[in-house]
PDB file of C-alpha atoms and ligand atoms in Angstrom:
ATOM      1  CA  UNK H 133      12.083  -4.133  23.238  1.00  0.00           C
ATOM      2  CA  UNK H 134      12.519  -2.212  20.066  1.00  0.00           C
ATOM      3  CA  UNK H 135      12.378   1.611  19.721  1.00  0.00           C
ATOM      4  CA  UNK H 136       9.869   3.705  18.254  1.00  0.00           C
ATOM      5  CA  UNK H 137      12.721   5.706  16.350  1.00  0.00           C
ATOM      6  CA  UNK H 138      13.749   2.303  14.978  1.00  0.00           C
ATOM      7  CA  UNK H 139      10.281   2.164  13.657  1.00  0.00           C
ATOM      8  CA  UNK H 140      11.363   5.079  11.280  1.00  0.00           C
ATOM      9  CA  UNK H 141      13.936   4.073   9.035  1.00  0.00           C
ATOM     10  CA  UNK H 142      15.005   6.995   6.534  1.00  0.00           C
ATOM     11  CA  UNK H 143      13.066   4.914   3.750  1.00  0.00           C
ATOM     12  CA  UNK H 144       9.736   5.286   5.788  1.00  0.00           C
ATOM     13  CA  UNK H 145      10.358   8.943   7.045  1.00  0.00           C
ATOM     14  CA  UNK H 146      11.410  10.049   3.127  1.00  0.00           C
ATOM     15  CA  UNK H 147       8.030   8.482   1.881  1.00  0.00           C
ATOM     16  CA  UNK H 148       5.882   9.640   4.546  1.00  0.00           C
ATOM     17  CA  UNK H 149       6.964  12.852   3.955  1.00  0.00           C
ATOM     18  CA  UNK H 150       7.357  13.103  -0.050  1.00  0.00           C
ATOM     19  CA  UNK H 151       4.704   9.850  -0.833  1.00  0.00           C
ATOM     20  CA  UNK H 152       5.265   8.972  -4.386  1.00  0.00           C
ATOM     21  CA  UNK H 153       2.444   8.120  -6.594  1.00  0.00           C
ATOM     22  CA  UNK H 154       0.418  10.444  -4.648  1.00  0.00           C
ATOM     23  CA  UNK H 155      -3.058  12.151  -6.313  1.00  0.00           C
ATOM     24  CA  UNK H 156      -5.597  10.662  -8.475  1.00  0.00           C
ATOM     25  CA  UNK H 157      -5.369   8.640 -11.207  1.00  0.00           C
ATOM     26  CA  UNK H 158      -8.114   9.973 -13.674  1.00  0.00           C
ATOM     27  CA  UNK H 159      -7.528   7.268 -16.145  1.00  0.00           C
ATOM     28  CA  UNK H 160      -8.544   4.418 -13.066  1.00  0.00           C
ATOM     29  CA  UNK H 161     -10.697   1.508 -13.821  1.00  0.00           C
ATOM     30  CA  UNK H 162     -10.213   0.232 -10.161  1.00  0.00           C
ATOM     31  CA  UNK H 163     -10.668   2.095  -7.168  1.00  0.00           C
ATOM     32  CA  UNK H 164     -11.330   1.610  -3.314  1.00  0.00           C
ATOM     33  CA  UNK H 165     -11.613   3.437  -0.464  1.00  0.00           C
ATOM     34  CA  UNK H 166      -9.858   2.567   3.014  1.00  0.00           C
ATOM     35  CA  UNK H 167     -10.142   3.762   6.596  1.00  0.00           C
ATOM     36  CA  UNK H 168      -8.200   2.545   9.692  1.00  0.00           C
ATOM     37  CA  UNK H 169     -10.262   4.226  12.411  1.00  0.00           C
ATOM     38  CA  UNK H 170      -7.212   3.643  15.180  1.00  0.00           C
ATOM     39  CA  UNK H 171      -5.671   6.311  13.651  1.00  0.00           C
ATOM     40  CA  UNK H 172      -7.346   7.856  11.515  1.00  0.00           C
ATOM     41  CA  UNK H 173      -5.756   6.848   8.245  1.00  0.00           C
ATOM     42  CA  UNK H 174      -7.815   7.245   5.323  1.00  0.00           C
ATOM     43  CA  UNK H 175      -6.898   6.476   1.780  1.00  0.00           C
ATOM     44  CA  UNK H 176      -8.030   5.700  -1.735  1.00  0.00           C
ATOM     45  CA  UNK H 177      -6.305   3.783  -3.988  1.00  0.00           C
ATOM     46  CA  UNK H 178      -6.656   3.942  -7.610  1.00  0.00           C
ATOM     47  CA  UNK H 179      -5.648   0.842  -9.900  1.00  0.00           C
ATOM     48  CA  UNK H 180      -6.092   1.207 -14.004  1.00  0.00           C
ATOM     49  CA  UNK H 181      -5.488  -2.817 -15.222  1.00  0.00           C
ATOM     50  CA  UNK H 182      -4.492  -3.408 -18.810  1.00  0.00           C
ATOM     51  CA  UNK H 183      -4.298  -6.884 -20.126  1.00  0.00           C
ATOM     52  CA  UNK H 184      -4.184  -8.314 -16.396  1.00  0.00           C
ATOM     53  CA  UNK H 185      -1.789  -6.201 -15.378  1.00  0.00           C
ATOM     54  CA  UNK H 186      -0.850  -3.251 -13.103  1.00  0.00           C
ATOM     55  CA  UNK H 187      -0.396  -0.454 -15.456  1.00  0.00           C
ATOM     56  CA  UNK H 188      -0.879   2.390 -13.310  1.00  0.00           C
ATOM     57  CA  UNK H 189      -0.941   2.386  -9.334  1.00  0.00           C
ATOM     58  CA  UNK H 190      -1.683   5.811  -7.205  1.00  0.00           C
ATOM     59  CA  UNK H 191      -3.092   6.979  -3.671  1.00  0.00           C
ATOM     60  CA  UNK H 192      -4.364   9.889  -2.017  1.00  0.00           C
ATOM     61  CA  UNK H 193      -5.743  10.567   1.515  1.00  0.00           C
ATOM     62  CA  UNK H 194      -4.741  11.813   5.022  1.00  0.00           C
ATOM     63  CA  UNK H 195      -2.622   9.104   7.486  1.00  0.00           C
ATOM     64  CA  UNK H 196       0.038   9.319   9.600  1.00  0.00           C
ATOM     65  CA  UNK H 197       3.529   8.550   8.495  1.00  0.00           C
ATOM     66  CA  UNK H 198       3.762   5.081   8.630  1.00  0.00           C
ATOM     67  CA  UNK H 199       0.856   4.610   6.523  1.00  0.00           C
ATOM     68  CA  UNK H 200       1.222   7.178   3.969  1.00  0.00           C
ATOM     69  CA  UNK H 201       4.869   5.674   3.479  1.00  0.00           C
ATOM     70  CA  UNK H 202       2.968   2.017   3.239  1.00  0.00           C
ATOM     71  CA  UNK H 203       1.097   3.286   0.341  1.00  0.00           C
ATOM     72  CA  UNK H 204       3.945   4.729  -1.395  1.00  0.00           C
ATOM     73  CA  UNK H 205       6.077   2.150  -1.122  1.00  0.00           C
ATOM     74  CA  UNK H 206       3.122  -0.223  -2.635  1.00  0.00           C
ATOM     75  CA  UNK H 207       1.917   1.955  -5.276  1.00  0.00           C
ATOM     76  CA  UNK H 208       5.692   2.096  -6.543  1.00  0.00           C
ATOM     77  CA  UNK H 209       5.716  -1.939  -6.019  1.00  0.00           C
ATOM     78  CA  UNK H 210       2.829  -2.785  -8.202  1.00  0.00           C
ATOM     79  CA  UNK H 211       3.148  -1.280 -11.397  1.00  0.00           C
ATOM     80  CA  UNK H 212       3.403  -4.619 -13.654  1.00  0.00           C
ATOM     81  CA  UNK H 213       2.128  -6.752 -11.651  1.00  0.00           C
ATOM     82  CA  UNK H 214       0.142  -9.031 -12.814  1.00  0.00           C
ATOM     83  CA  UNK H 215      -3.016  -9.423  -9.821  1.00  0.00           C
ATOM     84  CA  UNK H 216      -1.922 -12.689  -8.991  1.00  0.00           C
ATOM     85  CA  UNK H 217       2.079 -11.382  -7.945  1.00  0.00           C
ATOM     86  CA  UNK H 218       0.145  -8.794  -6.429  1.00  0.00           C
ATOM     87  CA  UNK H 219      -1.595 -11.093  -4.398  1.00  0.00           C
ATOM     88  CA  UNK H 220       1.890 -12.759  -3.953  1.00  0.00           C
ATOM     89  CA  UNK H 221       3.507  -9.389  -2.628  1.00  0.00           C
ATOM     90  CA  UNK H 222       0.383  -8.724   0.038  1.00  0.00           C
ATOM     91  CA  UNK H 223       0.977 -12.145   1.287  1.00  0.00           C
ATOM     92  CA  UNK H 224       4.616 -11.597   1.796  1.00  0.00           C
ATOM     93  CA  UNK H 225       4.151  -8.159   3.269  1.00  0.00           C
ATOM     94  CA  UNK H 226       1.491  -9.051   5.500  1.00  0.00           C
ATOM     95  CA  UNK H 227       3.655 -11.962   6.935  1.00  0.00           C
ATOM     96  CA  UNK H 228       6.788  -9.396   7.146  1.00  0.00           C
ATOM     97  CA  UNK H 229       4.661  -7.232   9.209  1.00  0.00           C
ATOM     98  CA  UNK H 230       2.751  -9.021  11.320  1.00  0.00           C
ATOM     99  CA  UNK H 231       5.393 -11.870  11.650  1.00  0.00           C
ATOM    100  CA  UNK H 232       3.183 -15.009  11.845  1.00  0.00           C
ATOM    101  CA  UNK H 233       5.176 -16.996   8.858  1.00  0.00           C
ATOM    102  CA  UNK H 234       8.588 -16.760   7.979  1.00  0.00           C
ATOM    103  CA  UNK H 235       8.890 -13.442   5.012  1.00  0.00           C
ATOM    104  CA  UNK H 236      10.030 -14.346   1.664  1.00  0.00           C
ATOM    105  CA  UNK H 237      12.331 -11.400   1.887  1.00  0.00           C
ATOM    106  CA  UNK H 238      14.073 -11.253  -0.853  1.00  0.00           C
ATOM    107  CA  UNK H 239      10.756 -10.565  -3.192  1.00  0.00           C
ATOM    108  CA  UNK H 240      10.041  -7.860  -1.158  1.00  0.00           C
ATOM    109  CA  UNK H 241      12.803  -5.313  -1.819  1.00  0.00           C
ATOM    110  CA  UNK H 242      11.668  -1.677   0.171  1.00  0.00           C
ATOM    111  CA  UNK H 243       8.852  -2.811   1.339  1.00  0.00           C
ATOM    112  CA  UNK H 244      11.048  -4.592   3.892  1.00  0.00           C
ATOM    113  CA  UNK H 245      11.581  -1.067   5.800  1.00  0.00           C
ATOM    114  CA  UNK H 246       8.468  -1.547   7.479  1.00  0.00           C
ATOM    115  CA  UNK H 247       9.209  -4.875   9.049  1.00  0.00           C
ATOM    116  CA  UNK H 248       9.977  -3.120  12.320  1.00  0.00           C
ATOM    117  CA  UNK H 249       5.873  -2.619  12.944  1.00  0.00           C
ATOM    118  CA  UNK H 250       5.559  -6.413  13.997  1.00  0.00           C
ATOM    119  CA  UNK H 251       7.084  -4.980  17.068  1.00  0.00           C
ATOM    120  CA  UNK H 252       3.670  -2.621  17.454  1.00  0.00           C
ATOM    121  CA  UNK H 253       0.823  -3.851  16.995  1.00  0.00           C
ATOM    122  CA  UNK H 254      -1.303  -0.849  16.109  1.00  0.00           C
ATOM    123  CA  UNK H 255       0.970   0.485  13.801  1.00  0.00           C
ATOM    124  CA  UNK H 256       0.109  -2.934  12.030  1.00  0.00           C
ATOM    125  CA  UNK H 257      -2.970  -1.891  10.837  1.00  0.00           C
ATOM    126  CA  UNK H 258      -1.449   1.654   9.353  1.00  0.00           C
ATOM    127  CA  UNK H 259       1.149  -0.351   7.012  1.00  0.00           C
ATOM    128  CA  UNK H 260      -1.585  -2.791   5.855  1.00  0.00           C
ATOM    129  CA  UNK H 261      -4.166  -0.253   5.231  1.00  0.00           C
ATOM    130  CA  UNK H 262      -3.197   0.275   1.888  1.00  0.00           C
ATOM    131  CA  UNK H 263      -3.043  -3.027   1.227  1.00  0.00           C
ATOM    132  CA  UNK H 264      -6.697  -3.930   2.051  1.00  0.00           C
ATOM    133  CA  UNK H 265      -7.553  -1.110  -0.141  1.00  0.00           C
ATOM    134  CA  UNK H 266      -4.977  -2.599  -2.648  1.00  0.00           C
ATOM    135  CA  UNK H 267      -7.792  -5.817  -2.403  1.00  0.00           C
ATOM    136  CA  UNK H 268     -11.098  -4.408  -2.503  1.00  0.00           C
ATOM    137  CA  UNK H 269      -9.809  -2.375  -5.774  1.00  0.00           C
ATOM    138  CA  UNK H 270      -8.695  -5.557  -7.439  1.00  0.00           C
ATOM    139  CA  UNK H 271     -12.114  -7.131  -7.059  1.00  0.00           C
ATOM    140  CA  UNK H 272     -14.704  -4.821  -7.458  1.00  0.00           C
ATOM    141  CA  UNK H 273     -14.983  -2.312 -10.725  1.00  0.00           C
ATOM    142  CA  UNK H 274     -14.559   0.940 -10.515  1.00  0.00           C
ATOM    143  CA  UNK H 275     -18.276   2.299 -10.559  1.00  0.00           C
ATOM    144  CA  UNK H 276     -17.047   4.865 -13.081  1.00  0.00           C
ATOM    145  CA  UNK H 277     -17.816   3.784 -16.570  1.00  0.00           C
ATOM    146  CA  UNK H 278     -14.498   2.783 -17.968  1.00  0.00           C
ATOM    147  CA  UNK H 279     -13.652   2.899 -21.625  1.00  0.00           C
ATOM    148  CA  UNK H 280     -10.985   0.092 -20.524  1.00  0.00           C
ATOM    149  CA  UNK H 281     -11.838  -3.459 -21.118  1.00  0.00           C
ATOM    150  CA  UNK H 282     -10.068  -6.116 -19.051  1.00  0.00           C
ATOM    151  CA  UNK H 283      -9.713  -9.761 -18.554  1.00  0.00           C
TER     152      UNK H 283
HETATM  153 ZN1  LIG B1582      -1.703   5.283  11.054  1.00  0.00          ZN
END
């Protein structure tokens, strides 16, 4: 049975604490809004896409540790991502952390620190928050009127 400390790996307490990418992003073309209601986690994440790609990734909101540090870790994993590797990444994450297929570690660089939540279950839904949010950005507009055109 693992520990809850083991849960909090240096990587996750650093990032939780000091979340990079953190604020808005005023020049956004993408944004969504996401709530995880077991705990409280609420966050917005704010995507601006340039030819296809990732150009610019940041969050804001209120969570506890584990998701804040999930939304750090993702905003700094995106930028040049094309939406497709993007798509690639959530797949691999959400199998890392939820353990139902075998991870394809080695493409997931930090974002391996949070494999320990497969061991609880509710903290599942904190490191994938951002993640959700991550999708509903990349398929709905911003409803801002964007000066940004994009494939
Ligand atoms: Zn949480």
């Amino acid at each position: 049975m693992a520990d809850l400390r083991d849960l909090y790996q240096e990587l996750i307490i650093d990032h939780g604490r000091r979340p990079r990418n953190f604020g808005p992003l005023p020049q956004a073309n993408r944004r969504a809004d996401g709530f995880n209601p077991l705990c409280g986690d609420r966050l917005t994440v704010y995507l601006r896409m340039a030819g296809g790609v990732i150009a610019d990734a940041r969050f804001e909101g209120i969570g506890c540790a584990i998701s804040t540090a999930s939304a750090s870790l993702m905003t700094e994993a995106l930028k040049g991502k094309t939406v497709a590797e993007a798509e690639a990444l959530f797949a691999g994450f959400h199998a890392l952390v939820t353990g139902v297929a075998p991870p394809a570690v080695a493409t997931l660089g930090k974002l391996t620190a949070l494999a320990g939540v497969r061991e609880f279950p509710a903290r599942v839904k904190c490191a994938t928050l951002a993640w959700h949010t991550l999708e509903a950005a990349l398929h709905e507009e911003a409803q801002a009127v964007s000066t940004e055109e994009t494939p």
